[in-house]
XYZ file of C-alpha atoms in Angstrom:
611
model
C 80.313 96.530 134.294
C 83.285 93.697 134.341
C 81.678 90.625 132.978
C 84.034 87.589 131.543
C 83.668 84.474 129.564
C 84.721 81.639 129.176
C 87.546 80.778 126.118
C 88.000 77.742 124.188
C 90.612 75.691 125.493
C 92.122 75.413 121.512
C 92.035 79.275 121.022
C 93.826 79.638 124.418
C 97.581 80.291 123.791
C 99.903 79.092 126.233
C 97.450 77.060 127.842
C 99.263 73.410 128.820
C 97.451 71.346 130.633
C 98.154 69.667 134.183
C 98.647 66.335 133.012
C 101.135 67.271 130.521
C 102.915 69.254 132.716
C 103.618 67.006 136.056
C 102.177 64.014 137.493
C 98.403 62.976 138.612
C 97.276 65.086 141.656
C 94.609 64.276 143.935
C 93.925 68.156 144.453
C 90.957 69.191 142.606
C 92.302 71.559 139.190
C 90.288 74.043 136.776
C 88.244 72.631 134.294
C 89.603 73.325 130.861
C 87.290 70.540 128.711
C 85.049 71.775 126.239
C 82.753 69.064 128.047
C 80.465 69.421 130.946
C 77.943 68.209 133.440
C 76.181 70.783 132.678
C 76.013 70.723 128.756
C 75.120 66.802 129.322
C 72.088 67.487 130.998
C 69.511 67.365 128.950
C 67.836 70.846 127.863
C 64.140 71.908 128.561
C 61.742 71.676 125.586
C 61.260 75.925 124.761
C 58.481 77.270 125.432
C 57.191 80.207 123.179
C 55.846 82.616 125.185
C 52.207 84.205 124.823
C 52.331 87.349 123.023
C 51.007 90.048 124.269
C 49.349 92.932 123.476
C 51.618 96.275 122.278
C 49.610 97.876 125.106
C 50.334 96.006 128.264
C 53.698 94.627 127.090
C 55.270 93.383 130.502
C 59.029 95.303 130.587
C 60.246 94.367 134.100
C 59.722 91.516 136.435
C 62.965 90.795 138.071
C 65.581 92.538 139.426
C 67.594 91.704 136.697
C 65.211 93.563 134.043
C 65.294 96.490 136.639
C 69.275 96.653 135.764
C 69.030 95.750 132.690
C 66.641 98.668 131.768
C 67.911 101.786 134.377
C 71.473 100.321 134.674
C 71.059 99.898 137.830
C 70.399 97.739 140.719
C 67.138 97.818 142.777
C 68.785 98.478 145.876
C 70.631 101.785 144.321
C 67.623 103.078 142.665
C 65.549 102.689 146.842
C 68.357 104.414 148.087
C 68.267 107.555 145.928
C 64.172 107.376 146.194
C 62.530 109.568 148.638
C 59.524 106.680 148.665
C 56.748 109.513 148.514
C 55.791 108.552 144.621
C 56.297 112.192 144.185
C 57.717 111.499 140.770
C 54.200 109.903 139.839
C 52.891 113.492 140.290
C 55.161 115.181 138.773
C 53.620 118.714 137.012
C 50.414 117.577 137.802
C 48.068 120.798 138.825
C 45.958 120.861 141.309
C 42.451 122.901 141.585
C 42.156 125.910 143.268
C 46.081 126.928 142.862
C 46.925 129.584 140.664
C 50.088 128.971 138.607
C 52.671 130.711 136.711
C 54.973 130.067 133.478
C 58.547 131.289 134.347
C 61.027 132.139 132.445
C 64.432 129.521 132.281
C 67.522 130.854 132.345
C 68.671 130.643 128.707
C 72.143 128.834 129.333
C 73.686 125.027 128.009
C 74.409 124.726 132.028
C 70.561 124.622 132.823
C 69.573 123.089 129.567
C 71.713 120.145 130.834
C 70.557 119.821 134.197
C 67.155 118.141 132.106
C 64.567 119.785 134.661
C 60.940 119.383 133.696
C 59.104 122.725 134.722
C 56.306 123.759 132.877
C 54.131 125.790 135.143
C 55.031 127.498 138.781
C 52.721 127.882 141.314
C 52.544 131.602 142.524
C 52.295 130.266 146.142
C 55.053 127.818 147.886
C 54.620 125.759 151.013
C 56.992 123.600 152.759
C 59.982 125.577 151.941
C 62.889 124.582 154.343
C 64.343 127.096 156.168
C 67.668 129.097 155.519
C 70.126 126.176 156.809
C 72.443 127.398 159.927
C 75.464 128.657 158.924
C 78.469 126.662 160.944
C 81.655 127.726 158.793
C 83.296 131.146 158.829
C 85.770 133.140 157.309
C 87.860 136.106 158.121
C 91.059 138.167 156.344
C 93.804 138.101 158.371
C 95.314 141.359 158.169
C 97.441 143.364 159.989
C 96.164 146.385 161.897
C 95.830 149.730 159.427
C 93.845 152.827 159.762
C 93.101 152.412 156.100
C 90.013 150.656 155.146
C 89.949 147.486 153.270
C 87.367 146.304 150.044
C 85.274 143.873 151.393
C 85.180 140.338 149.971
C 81.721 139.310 148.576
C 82.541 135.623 148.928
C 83.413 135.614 152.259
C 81.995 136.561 155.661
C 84.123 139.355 157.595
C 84.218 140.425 160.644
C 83.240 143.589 161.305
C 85.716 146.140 162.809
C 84.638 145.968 166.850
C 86.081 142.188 166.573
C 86.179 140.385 170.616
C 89.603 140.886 171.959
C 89.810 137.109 172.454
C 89.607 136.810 168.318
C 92.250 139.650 167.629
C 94.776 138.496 170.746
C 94.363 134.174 168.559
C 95.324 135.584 165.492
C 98.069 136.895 166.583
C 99.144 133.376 167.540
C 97.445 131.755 164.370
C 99.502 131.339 161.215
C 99.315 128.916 157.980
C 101.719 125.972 159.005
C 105.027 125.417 156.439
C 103.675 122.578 154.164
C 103.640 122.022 150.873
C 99.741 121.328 149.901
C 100.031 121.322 146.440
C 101.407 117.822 146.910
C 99.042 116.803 150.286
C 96.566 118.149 151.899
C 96.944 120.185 155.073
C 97.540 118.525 158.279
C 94.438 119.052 159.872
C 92.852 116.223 156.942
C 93.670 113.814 159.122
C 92.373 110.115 158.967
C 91.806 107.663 161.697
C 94.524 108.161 164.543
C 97.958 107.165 164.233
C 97.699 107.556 161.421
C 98.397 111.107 159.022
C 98.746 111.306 155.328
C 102.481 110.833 153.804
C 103.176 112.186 150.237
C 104.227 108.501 148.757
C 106.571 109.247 145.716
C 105.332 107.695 142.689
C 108.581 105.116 142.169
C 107.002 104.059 138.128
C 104.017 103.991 136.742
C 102.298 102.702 133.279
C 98.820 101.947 131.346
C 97.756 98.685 132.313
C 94.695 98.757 129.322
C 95.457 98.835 125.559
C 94.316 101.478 123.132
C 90.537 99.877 122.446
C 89.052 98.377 126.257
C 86.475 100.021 127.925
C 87.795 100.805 130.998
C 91.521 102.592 131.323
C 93.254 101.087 134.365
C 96.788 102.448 135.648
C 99.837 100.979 137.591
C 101.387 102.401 140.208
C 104.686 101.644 142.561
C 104.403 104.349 145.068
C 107.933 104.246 147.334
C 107.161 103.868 151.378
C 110.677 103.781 152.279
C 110.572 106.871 154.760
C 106.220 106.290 155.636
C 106.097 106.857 159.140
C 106.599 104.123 161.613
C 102.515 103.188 163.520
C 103.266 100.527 165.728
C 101.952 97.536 165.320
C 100.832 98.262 161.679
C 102.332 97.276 158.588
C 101.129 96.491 154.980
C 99.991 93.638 154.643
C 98.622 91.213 151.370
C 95.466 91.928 150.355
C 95.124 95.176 152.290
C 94.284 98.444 151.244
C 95.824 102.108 151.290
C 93.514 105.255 152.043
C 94.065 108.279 149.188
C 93.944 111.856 150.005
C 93.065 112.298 146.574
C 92.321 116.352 145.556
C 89.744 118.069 142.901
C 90.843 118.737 139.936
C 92.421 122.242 140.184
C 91.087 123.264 136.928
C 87.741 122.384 138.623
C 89.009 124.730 141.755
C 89.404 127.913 139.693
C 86.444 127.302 137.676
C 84.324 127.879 140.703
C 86.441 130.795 142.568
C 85.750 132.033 139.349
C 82.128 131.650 139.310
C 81.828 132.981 142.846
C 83.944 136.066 141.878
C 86.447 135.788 144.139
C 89.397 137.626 143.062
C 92.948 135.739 142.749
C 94.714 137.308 144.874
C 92.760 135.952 147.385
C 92.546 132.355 146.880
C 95.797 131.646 148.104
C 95.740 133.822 150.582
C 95.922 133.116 154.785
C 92.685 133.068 156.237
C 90.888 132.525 159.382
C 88.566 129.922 159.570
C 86.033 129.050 162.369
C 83.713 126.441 162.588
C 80.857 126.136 165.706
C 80.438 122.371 165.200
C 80.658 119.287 163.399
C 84.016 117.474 162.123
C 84.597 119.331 158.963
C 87.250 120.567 157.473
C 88.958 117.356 159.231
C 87.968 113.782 157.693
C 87.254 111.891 161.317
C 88.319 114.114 163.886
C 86.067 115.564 166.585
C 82.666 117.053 166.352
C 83.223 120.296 167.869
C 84.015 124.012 167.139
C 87.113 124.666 165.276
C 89.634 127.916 164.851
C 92.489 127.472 162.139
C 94.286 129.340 159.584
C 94.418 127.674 156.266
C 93.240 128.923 152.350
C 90.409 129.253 150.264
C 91.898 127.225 147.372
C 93.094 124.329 149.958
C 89.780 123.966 152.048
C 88.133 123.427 147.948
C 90.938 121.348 147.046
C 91.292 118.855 149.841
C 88.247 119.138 151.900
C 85.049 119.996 149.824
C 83.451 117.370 147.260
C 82.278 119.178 144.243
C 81.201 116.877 142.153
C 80.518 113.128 144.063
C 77.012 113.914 145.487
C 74.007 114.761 144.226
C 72.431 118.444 144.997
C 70.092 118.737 148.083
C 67.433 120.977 148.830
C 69.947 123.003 151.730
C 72.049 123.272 148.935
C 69.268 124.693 146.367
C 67.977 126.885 149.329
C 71.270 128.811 149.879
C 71.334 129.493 146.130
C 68.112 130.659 146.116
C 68.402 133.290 149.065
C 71.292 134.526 147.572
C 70.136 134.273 144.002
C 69.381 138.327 142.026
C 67.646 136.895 138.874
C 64.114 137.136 139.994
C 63.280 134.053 137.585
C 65.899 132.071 139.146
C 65.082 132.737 142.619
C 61.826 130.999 141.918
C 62.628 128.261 140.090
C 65.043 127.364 143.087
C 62.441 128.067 145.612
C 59.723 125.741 143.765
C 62.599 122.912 143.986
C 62.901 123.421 147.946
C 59.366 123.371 147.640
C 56.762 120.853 148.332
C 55.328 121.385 145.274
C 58.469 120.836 143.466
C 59.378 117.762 145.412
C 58.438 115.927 142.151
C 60.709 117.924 139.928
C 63.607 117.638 142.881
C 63.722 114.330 142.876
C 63.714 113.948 139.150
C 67.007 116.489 139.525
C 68.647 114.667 141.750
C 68.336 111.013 140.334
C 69.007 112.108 136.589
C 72.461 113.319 135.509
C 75.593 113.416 137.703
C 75.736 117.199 138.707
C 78.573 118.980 139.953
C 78.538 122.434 141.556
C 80.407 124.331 138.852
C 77.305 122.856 136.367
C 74.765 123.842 139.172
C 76.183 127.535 139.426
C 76.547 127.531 135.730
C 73.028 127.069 135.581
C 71.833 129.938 137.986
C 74.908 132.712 137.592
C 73.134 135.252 138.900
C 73.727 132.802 142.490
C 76.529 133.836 144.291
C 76.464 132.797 147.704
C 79.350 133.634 149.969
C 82.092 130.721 150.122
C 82.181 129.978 154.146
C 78.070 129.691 153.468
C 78.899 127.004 150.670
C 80.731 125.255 152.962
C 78.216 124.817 155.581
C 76.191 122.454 153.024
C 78.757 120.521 150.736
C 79.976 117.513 151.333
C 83.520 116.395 153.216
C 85.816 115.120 150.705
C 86.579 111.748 151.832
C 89.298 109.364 150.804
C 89.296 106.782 148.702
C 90.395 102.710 149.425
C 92.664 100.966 146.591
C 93.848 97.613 147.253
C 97.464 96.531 147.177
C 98.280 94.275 143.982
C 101.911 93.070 145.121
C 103.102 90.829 148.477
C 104.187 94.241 150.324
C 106.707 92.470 151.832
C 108.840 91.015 149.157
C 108.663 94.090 146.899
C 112.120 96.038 146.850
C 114.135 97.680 144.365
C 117.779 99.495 144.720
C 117.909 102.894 143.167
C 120.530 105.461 143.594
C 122.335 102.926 146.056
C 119.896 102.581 148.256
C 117.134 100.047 148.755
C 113.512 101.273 148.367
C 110.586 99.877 149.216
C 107.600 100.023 147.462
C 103.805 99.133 147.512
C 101.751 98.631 144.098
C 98.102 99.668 143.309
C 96.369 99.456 140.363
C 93.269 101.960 139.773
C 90.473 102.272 136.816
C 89.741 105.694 135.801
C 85.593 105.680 136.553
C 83.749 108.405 133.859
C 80.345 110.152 134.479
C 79.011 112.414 132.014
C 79.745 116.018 132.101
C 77.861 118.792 130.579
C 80.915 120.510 128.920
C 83.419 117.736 128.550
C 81.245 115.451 127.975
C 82.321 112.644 130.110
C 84.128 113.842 133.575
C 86.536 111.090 135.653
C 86.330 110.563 139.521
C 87.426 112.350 141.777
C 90.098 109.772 142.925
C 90.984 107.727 139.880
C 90.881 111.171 137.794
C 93.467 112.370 140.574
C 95.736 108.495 139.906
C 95.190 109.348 135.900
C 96.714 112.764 135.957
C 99.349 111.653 137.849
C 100.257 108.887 135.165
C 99.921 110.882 132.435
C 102.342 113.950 133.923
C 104.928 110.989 135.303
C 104.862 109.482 131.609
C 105.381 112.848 129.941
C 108.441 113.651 131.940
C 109.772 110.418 131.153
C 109.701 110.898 127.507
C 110.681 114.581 127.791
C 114.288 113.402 129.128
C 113.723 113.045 133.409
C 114.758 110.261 134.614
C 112.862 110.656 138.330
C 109.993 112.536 138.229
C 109.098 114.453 141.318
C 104.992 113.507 141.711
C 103.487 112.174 144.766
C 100.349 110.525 145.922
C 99.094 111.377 149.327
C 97.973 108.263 151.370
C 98.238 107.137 154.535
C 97.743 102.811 155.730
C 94.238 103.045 155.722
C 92.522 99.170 155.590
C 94.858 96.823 156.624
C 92.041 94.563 158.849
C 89.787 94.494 155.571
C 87.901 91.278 154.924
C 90.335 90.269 152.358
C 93.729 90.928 154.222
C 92.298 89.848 157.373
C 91.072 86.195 156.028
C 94.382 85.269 153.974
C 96.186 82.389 155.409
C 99.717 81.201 154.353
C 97.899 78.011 153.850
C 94.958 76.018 153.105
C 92.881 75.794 149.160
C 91.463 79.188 147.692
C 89.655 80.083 145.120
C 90.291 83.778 143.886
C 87.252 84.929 141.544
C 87.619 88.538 140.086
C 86.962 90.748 137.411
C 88.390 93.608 136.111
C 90.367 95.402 138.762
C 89.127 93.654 141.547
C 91.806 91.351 140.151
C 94.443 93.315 141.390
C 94.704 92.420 145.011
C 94.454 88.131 144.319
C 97.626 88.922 142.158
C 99.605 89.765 145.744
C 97.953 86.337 146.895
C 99.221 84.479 144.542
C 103.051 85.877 144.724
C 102.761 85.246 148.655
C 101.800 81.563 147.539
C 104.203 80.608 144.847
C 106.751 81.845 147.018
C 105.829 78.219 148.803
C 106.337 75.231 146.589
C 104.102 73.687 148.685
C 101.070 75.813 147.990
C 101.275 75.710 144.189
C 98.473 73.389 144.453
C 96.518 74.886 146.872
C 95.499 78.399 144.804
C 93.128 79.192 141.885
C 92.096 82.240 140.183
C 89.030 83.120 138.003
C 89.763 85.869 135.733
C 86.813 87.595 134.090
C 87.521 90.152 131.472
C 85.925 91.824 128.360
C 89.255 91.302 126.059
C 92.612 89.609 126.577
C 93.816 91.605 123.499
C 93.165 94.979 125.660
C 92.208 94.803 129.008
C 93.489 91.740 130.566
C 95.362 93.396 133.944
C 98.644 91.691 134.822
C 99.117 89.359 132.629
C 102.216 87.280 133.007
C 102.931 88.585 135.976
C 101.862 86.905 138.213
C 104.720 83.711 139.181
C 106.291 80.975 137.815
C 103.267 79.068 137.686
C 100.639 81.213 136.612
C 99.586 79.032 133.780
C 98.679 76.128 135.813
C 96.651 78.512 138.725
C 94.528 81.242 136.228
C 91.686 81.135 134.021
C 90.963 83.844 131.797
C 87.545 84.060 130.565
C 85.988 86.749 128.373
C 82.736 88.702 127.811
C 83.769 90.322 124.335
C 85.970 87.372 122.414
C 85.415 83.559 121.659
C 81.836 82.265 123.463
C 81.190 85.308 125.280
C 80.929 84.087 128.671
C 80.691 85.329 131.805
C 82.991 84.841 134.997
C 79.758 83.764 137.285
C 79.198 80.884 134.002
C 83.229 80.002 134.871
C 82.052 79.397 138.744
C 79.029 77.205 137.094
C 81.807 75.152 135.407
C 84.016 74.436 137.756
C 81.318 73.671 140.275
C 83.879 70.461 141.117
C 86.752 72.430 142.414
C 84.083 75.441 144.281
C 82.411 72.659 146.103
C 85.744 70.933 147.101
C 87.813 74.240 148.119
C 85.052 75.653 149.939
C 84.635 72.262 152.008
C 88.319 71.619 152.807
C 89.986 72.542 156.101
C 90.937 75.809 155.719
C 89.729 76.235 152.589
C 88.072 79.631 150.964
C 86.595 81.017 148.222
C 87.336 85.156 147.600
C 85.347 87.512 145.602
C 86.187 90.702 144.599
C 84.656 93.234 141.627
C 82.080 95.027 141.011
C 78.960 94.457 142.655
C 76.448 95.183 140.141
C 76.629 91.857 137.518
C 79.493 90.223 138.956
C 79.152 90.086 142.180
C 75.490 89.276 142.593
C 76.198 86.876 139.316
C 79.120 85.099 140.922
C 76.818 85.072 144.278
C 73.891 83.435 142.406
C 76.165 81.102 140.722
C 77.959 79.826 144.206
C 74.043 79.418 144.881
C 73.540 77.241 142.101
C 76.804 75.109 142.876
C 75.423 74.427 146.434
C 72.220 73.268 145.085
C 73.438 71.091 142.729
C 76.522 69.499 144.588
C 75.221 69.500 148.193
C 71.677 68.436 146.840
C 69.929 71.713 148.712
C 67.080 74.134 147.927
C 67.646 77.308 147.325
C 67.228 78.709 150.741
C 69.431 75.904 152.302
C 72.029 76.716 149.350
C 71.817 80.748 150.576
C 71.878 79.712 154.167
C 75.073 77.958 153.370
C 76.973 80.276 152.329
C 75.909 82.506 154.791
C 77.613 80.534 157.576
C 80.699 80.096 155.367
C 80.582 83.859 155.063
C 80.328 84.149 159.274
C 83.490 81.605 159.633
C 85.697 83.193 156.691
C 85.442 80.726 153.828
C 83.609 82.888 151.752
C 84.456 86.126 151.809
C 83.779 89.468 149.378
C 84.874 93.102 148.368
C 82.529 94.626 146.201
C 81.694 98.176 145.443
């Protein structure tokens, strides 16, 4: 979580103030005095609270304990609930049922998938049936009298194939494209648009050795994107990532599925009867397309984002030869393991080489697999330059180039320990193998990033004006686009008056992003506050203190107030703060104070990207 505080204005180096700098202003500034309103006002008398007993101590009664206790919000814990209170009942035995103690399979895989079975019961109800099957495979090979060893991981068809099949693949072949730098053509996103392999132009650790949180740099070079009319990049906009599994993660479940090598990069036939996979928004319908095994894994099949479902479990269970496993599978389809399921899915992130791991005698053929994973879907990274001033002349030619920054997100992982994202694992790799070539002696590395325009009518790109007060309140990399808002700005002497930025972070000695770089007058416009140094502050206190210049931006003509972070502690924090500023400078109760910002939210004053 991205929290900030607030920093002494004598242990802030650099910091000048305005009036030392240039003359009286009538526009409102940030608020550097160690004095307040707020520490004025006189503090309530505390109040010891009644003790009480060991037995009935009260843990939770806000939403805030909720968080505080699970780590996470209320809202994320309903949405992974079923809302049954089958977890209330969990292993609790009912009369008249006869039950069984099964064996577990004896693996660290299993061990770490934390599942609480005691007892079985002999008889299951409510077991879903064998999901439909919508994705096929078939070898393409060329005709031969000689007989061919059937792949176990794949479906084949058998040798009286319909003339209409045999006379397509004869007009079916895998197109010339490189995928090991983008994925194949039929990923598509929205239309125009189609993913372009952006070369990455330089790239470099944002983070010191020490923060929390490692966050990257990137200029990727758009010189030769694709025209889309109409369309260009635009400040505070955001580019969509074709961003692939980890191949290492690729072969580790080929290799769990036995499915020899020679195969995996093979030609095949795929056919699908419905629905828009392998493509990312294109049509629901019935598909025919020659592409590989590795590719459709790599580019189009999460493995490691979502948590297992029961069509998932029930596929591994039909196909599963360990007796012992079979059941255990079938009791969490099962009604009477809907306790123990949903205790599986809302404990430790699980990924499908883990869940295989666990049951190895399951080995389900791949085209069934991919009936019931999850599309792999892009990601969204917001541009952290003015994409319209950034240029740079390399080998005589000018190049230009868009910049990104991205925080590597870590879950834990039963053999690594910790495992990164599927995207910002993808941006981290890419860093690290552009940096290494660098110090080996090459001068341009040859790595790309596949990404097409993606969000260029978000909330943020869509509501910046060349004009008019704003108030920029981030932390951690939400940061990243405001810096593009504030080069756009400075650019107009003008407006160096008219922009302010809240900057929460946990460390300015490791993790402040950007620093410096952000224009000529940076030290008037930015406040960095942190959660780990000096009073240990938060970014929503900041928007408390400065109540002044929120109430007087967000009331001016044109004037707007930006939030972007993360939504769990900052954003609701900064939202409860702007709450708090309402109430206490427009004299309003809460609910007015809410309502308020509500209709500043519905005319574009007050607008937020939080994830």
């Amino acid at each position: 979580m991205s929290v900030s505080v607030e920093q002494p204005v004598s242990s802030m180096s650099g910091y000048v103030s305005e009036e030392e700098t240039r003359t009286p202003s009538i526009a409102p500034s940030l608020t550097y005095s160690e004095d307040s309103e707020d520490q004025d006002e006189p503090q309530p008398p505390e109040v010891t609270p009644r003790k009480r007993r060991a037995s009935t101590r009260l843990i939770a009664q806000s939403p805030a304990d909720v968080q505080r206790i699970t780590g996470e919000s209320t809202q994320q814990l309903l949405k992974r609930c079923c809302g049954g209170g089958c977890c209330m009942n969990l292993q609790k035995k009912e009369e008249g049922i006869e039950y069984e103690r099964v064996p577990l399979p004896d693996n660290d895989a299993f061990r770490s998938l934390c599942l609480k079975i005691d007892e079985i019961p002999t008889v299951l109800t409510k077991i879903p049936d064998l999901p439909e099957q919508i994705t096929f495979l078939q070898s393409i090979r060329r005709v031969s009298n000689n007989p061919s060893p059937v792949d176990s991981a794949i479906s084949v068809e058998s040798q009286n194939s319909s003339p209409s099949i045999e006379a397509s693949l004869k007009n079916l072949s895998l197109e010339d494209l490189d995928t090991s730098i983008q994925p194949p053509s039929f990923v598509q996103p929205h239309a125009p648009y189609h993913v372009f392999p952006a070369k990455i132009h330089n790239t470099r650790e944002l983070t010191r050795p020490g923060a929390e949180k490692r966050t990257y740099h990137f200029d990727l070079d758009i010189t030769d994107y694709p025209h889309e009319e109409g369309v260009d990049f635009k400040v505070g906009g955001a580019i969509g990532v074709s961003a692939p599994n980890d191949s290492a993660a690729v072969d580790q479940i080929l290799d769990l599925l036995l499915i020899p090598r020679y195969l995996r990069d093979k030609p095949v036939l795929l056919r699908t009867t419905r629905g828009r996979w392998p493509t990312v928004w294109g049509e629901d319908q019935a598909r025919e397309l020659v592409t590989t095994r590795r590719d459709l894994l790599m580019w189009c099949t999460d493995i490691q984002s979502y948590p297992p479902t029961k069509t998932l479990l029930r596929v591994l269970a039909e196909y599963a030869l360990d007796p012992n496993e079979k059941k255990i599978l079938m009791y969490l389809c099962a009604g009477e393991g809907q306790g123990a399921f949903c205790d599986f899915r809302t404990g430790p992130h699980i990924s499908l080489a883990q869940i295989l791991s666990a049951f190895p005698s399951a080995k389900p053929p791949l085209d069934m697999l991919f009936s019931v994973l999850q599309q792999l879907m892009p990601r969204f990274y917001s541009l952290s330059n003015d994409p319209h001033e950034s240029y740079e002349i390399r080998d005589g030619k000018q190049h230009r180039l868009i910049e990104i920054a991205v925080t590597v997100q870590e879950t834990p992982d039963w053999r690594a320990g910790c495992r990164t994202g599927v995207g910002s694992g993808f941006f981290e790799r890419q860093s690290r193998k552009f940096m290494d070539l660098q110090r080996a002696g090459e001068t341009a590395p040859q790595l790309y990033v596949p990404m097409f325009k993606g969000l260029m009518a978000n909330p943020l790109a869509k509501e910046f004006v060349s004009d008019g007060p704003m108030l920029l309140i981030g932390a951690g990399v939400g940061i990243a686009p405001f810096r593009g808002f504030v080069q756009h700005r400075l650019k107009n002497a003008n407006c160096a008056n008219k922009v302010w930025v809240l900057q929460g972070i946990r460390d300015s000695l490791v993790d402040e992003l950007y620093g410096g770089e952000w224009g000529v007058h940076e030290d008037r416009v930015k406040k960095v506050v942190q959660s780990r140094r000096g009073e240990s502050r938060y970014v929503q206190d900041e928007v408390l203190h400065q109540a002044d210049l929120v109430w007087s931006i967000v009331n001016s003509v044109d004037g707007r107030v930006f939030v972007c972070g993360s939504s769990q502690g900052m954003g609701e924090g900064v939202e409860a703060a702007l709450v708090k500023v309402a109430m206490k400078k427009g004299n309003l109760e809460h609910d007015e104070a809410q309502k308020f910002w509500d209709l500043k939210k519905d005319v574009g004053q007050y607008i937020t990207e939080t994830w």
